[in-house]
Amino acid sequence: LTPGERMAIIGMNGRGKKSLCRAISGMHGEQKALKIKGEIRAIFDTNVVIQPELSGFENAQILVNLLYTHYSKTERAEIVKESLDFSELGDFQYSAFKYYSKGMKARLFLSIISAKPCDLLILDEVFNGADEFFNERITKRVKSIIKDSKSVIFISHDANLVKDICNRAIVLHKNQISFDGSPEEALDYYKKLKSED
C-alpha cells in the first residue's frame, strides 16, 4: 500500500480477510514478512475490551486509551469528550453499557474510532449495527477520516461502500490474492467466484 490508496479486501467468509488484517496490525506479534511504517489503527470487534457494568463514558475512556496511545492524557480526554458529543448519547453516556441498544453501542464505537486519522487505518465492517439516522452522520465522518489518513484497508460486504470509498481492491481466495485491481473489476470477479463455489 502506498499513501493515497484505499484498498478493499473482498472474499467469502473464512477466507482470511480478518486474519490478514490482524497480522498487519501486529495483533499476532512481529511478522518478519511485513514491512510497515507509521501508526496503524485497526478496528475489529471492540466488544473485546468493553466492561458491561461500566458506563458508556467509562468504556469510552478505555477505548480511547487503547486506540490513541501516542496522544497525551489531555488530548485523549478531548477525544473522549468530542466523541461522546458526536455520538449524541446525551445523559445515556452515564448509564451502564449493558443497558445500551445495539444502535447506541454502534454510536459509541463509531464515534470513537473515527475521531482521528492515522498512517494506516484498517476498518472491518465498521458500519454494522448503526441506526439509519446515525449511519448517515457517521458515514460522512468516517469518509472524512479515510480521506485524511495516509492509507486505508477496508473490509466490507457492501459493494456500494467498497466502490464509494476504495480506489483499489483485492480478492482473497484459497489462501491467496486471486485478483488485484479496481473495486468494480474486483467485485465482478468476486461475483463469478461465488457463482462457481
Short mmCIF file of C-alpha atoms in Angstrom, two decimals:
data_model
loop_
_atom_site.label_atom_id
_atom_site.label_comp_id
_atom_site.label_asym_id
_atom_site.label_seq_id
_atom_site.Cartn_x
_atom_site.Cartn_y
_atom_site.Cartn_z
CA LEU A 1 0.00 0.00 0.00
CA THR A 2 1.18 3.49 -0.82
CA PRO A 3 -0.11 6.81 0.54
CA GLY A 4 -3.46 7.65 -1.02
CA GLU A 5 -4.52 4.05 -1.58
CA ARG A 6 -7.84 2.93 -0.11
CA MET A 7 -7.84 -0.83 -0.59
CA ALA A 8 -10.81 -3.13 -0.12
CA ILE A 9 -10.26 -6.75 0.84
CA ILE A 10 -13.02 -8.89 -0.62
CA GLY A 11 -13.66 -12.57 -0.08
CA MET A 12 -16.09 -15.10 1.26
CA ASN A 13 -16.30 -15.77 5.00
CA GLY A 14 -13.40 -17.82 6.31
CA ARG A 15 -11.00 -16.81 3.52
CA GLY A 16 -8.58 -14.98 5.84
CA LYS A 17 -9.54 -11.31 5.50
CA LYS A 18 -9.58 -10.65 9.23
CA SER A 19 -6.52 -12.84 9.89
CA LEU A 20 -4.52 -10.92 7.29
CA CYS A 21 -5.52 -7.58 8.81
CA ARG A 22 -4.74 -8.79 12.32
CA ALA A 23 -1.26 -9.80 11.16
CA ILE A 24 -0.74 -6.39 9.51
CA SER A 25 -1.90 -4.60 12.66
CA GLY A 26 0.56 -6.53 14.82
CA MET A 27 -2.01 -8.50 16.80
CA HIS A 28 -0.17 -11.76 16.02
CA GLY A 29 3.20 -10.40 17.11
CA GLU A 30 6.04 -9.34 14.85
CA GLN A 31 5.72 -10.58 11.28
CA LYS A 32 9.12 -10.50 9.54
CA ALA A 33 7.49 -10.73 6.10
CA LEU A 34 5.68 -7.42 6.71
CA LYS A 35 7.30 -4.03 6.28
CA ILE A 36 5.20 -1.39 7.96
CA LYS A 37 5.91 2.30 8.53
CA GLY A 38 3.90 4.69 10.66
CA GLU A 39 0.95 4.45 13.02
CA ILE A 40 -1.65 1.74 12.45
CA ARG A 41 -5.16 1.85 13.87
CA ALA A 42 -7.16 -1.33 13.32
CA ILE A 43 -10.83 -1.53 14.18
CA PHE A 44 -12.16 -5.04 14.68
CA ASP A 45 -14.53 -6.19 17.41
CA THR A 46 -14.43 -3.51 20.11
CA ASN A 47 -16.60 -5.68 22.39
CA VAL A 48 -13.42 -7.47 23.45
CA VAL A 49 -12.44 -4.65 25.83
CA ILE A 50 -15.92 -3.49 26.86
CA GLN A 51 -16.90 -3.68 30.53
CA PRO A 52 -20.73 -4.07 30.59
CA GLU A 53 -21.09 -2.85 34.18
CA LEU A 54 -19.28 0.41 33.46
CA SER A 55 -20.94 3.42 31.88
CA GLY A 56 -20.60 4.42 28.23
CA PHE A 57 -18.37 7.28 29.36
CA GLU A 58 -16.04 4.94 31.26
CA ASN A 59 -15.90 2.50 28.35
CA ALA A 60 -15.15 5.42 26.02
CA GLN A 61 -12.15 6.27 28.19
CA ILE A 62 -10.91 2.65 27.99
CA LEU A 63 -11.28 2.53 24.19
CA VAL A 64 -9.62 5.90 23.65
CA ASN A 65 -6.68 4.89 25.89
CA LEU A 66 -6.22 1.73 23.80
CA LEU A 67 -6.69 3.28 20.35
CA TYR A 68 -4.87 6.59 20.81
CA THR A 69 -1.85 5.57 22.88
CA HIS A 70 0.57 8.13 21.45
CA TYR A 71 -1.70 11.07 22.33
CA SER A 72 -1.23 12.93 25.61
CA LYS A 73 -3.61 12.46 28.55
CA THR A 74 -5.20 15.87 27.82
CA GLU A 75 -5.63 15.02 24.12
CA ARG A 76 -7.21 11.67 24.98
CA ALA A 77 -9.67 13.40 27.33
CA GLU A 78 -10.58 15.76 24.48
CA ILE A 79 -11.13 12.79 22.13
CA VAL A 80 -13.46 11.19 24.70
CA LYS A 81 -15.48 14.41 25.06
CA GLU A 82 -15.68 15.11 21.32
CA SER A 83 -16.63 11.51 20.51
CA LEU A 84 -19.39 11.40 23.12
CA ASP A 85 -20.73 14.75 21.90
CA PHE A 86 -20.78 13.42 18.33
CA SER A 87 -22.50 10.19 19.40
CA GLU A 88 -25.48 12.19 20.74
CA LEU A 89 -25.90 9.72 23.59
CA GLY A 90 -26.58 12.63 25.97
CA ASP A 91 -27.18 11.52 29.54
CA PHE A 92 -27.15 7.86 28.42
CA GLN A 93 -23.34 8.11 28.40
CA TYR A 94 -23.55 7.78 32.20
CA SER A 95 -25.74 4.64 32.07
CA ALA A 96 -24.28 1.13 32.31
CA PHE A 97 -23.19 -0.13 28.90
CA LYS A 98 -25.12 -3.39 29.38
CA TYR A 99 -28.38 -1.45 29.00
CA TYR A 100 -27.43 0.06 25.63
CA SER A 101 -29.31 -0.95 22.50
CA LYS A 102 -27.33 -2.25 19.51
CA GLY A 103 -27.67 1.17 17.86
CA MET A 104 -26.38 3.01 20.94
CA LYS A 105 -23.36 0.70 21.14
CA ALA A 106 -22.61 1.36 17.47
CA ARG A 107 -22.89 5.12 18.04
CA LEU A 108 -20.32 4.98 20.83
CA PHE A 109 -17.83 2.74 18.99
CA LEU A 110 -18.03 4.51 15.65
CA SER A 111 -17.73 7.97 17.18
CA ILE A 112 -14.52 6.96 18.95
CA ILE A 113 -12.82 5.08 16.11
CA SER A 114 -13.47 7.89 13.66
CA ALA A 115 -12.08 10.67 15.85
CA LYS A 116 -8.58 10.96 14.33
CA PRO A 117 -6.79 9.95 11.11
CA CYS A 118 -3.59 7.87 11.05
CA ASP A 119 -0.97 6.45 8.66
CA LEU A 120 -2.75 3.14 8.06
CA LEU A 121 -6.38 2.75 9.03
CA ILE A 122 -7.87 -0.77 8.96
CA LEU A 123 -11.66 -0.88 9.08
CA ASP A 124 -13.58 -4.17 9.33
CA GLU A 125 -17.36 -3.92 8.73
CA VAL A 126 -17.43 -0.71 10.77
CA PHE A 127 -20.95 0.38 9.84
CA ASN A 128 -22.71 -2.74 11.14
CA GLY A 129 -25.36 -2.02 13.75
CA ALA A 130 -25.71 1.75 13.37
CA ASP A 131 -29.28 3.00 13.10
CA GLU A 132 -30.31 4.69 9.83
CA PHE A 133 -30.15 8.31 11.05
CA PHE A 134 -26.78 7.95 12.75
CA ASN A 135 -25.40 5.84 9.90
CA GLU A 136 -25.68 8.84 7.57
CA ARG A 137 -23.79 11.09 10.02
CA ILE A 138 -21.12 8.54 10.85
CA THR A 139 -20.57 7.63 7.19
CA LYS A 140 -19.67 11.27 6.46
CA ARG A 141 -17.32 11.34 9.45
CA VAL A 142 -15.62 8.04 8.61
CA LYS A 143 -15.19 9.13 4.99
CA SER A 144 -13.51 12.30 6.26
CA ILE A 145 -11.11 10.25 8.44
CA ILE A 146 -10.41 7.93 5.50
CA LYS A 147 -9.60 10.96 3.34
CA ASP A 148 -7.22 12.35 5.98
CA SER A 149 -5.48 9.02 6.71
CA LYS A 150 -2.50 8.12 4.50
CA SER A 151 -3.67 4.61 3.55
CA VAL A 152 -6.74 2.52 4.31
CA ILE A 153 -7.64 -1.16 4.29
CA PHE A 154 -11.40 -1.60 4.16
CA ILE A 155 -13.29 -4.86 4.71
CA SER A 156 -16.97 -4.81 3.83
CA HIS A 157 -19.61 -6.95 2.15
CA ASP A 158 -21.35 -3.77 0.98
CA ALA A 159 -20.45 -3.36 -2.71
CA ASN A 160 -21.69 0.24 -2.83
CA LEU A 161 -19.45 1.26 0.08
CA VAL A 162 -16.46 -0.50 -1.49
CA LYS A 163 -16.99 1.37 -4.79
CA ASP A 164 -17.61 4.66 -2.99
CA ILE A 165 -14.66 4.53 -0.57
CA CYS A 166 -11.94 2.47 -2.27
CA ASN A 167 -9.67 3.02 -5.28
CA ARG A 168 -8.16 -0.49 -5.23
CA ALA A 169 -9.41 -3.93 -4.24
CA ILE A 170 -8.01 -7.41 -3.78
CA VAL A 171 -9.94 -10.67 -3.69
CA LEU A 172 -8.78 -13.43 -1.33
CA HIS A 173 -9.49 -16.97 -2.48
CA LYS A 174 -7.89 -20.29 -1.47
CA ASN A 175 -5.39 -18.59 0.86
CA GLN A 176 -4.02 -16.22 -1.74
CA ILE A 177 -4.69 -12.97 -3.57
CA SER A 178 -6.52 -14.12 -6.69
CA PHE A 179 -7.28 -10.62 -8.02
CA ASP A 180 -5.83 -7.13 -7.57
CA GLY A 181 -7.32 -4.19 -9.43
CA SER A 182 -10.11 -1.64 -9.42
CA PRO A 183 -13.04 -2.09 -6.99
CA GLU A 184 -15.51 -2.54 -9.88
CA GLU A 185 -13.41 -5.25 -11.53
CA ALA A 186 -12.74 -6.97 -8.21
CA LEU A 187 -16.44 -7.06 -7.35
CA ASP A 188 -17.26 -8.56 -10.78
CA TYR A 189 -14.51 -11.15 -10.31
CA TYR A 190 -15.83 -11.95 -6.82
CA LYS A 191 -19.37 -12.48 -8.17
CA LYS A 192 -18.03 -15.03 -10.65
CA LEU A 193 -16.11 -16.83 -7.88
CA LYS A 194 -19.26 -17.02 -5.73
CA SER A 195 -21.31 -18.47 -8.59
CA GLU A 196 -18.65 -21.15 -9.17
CA ASP A 197 -18.44 -22.22 -5.48
#
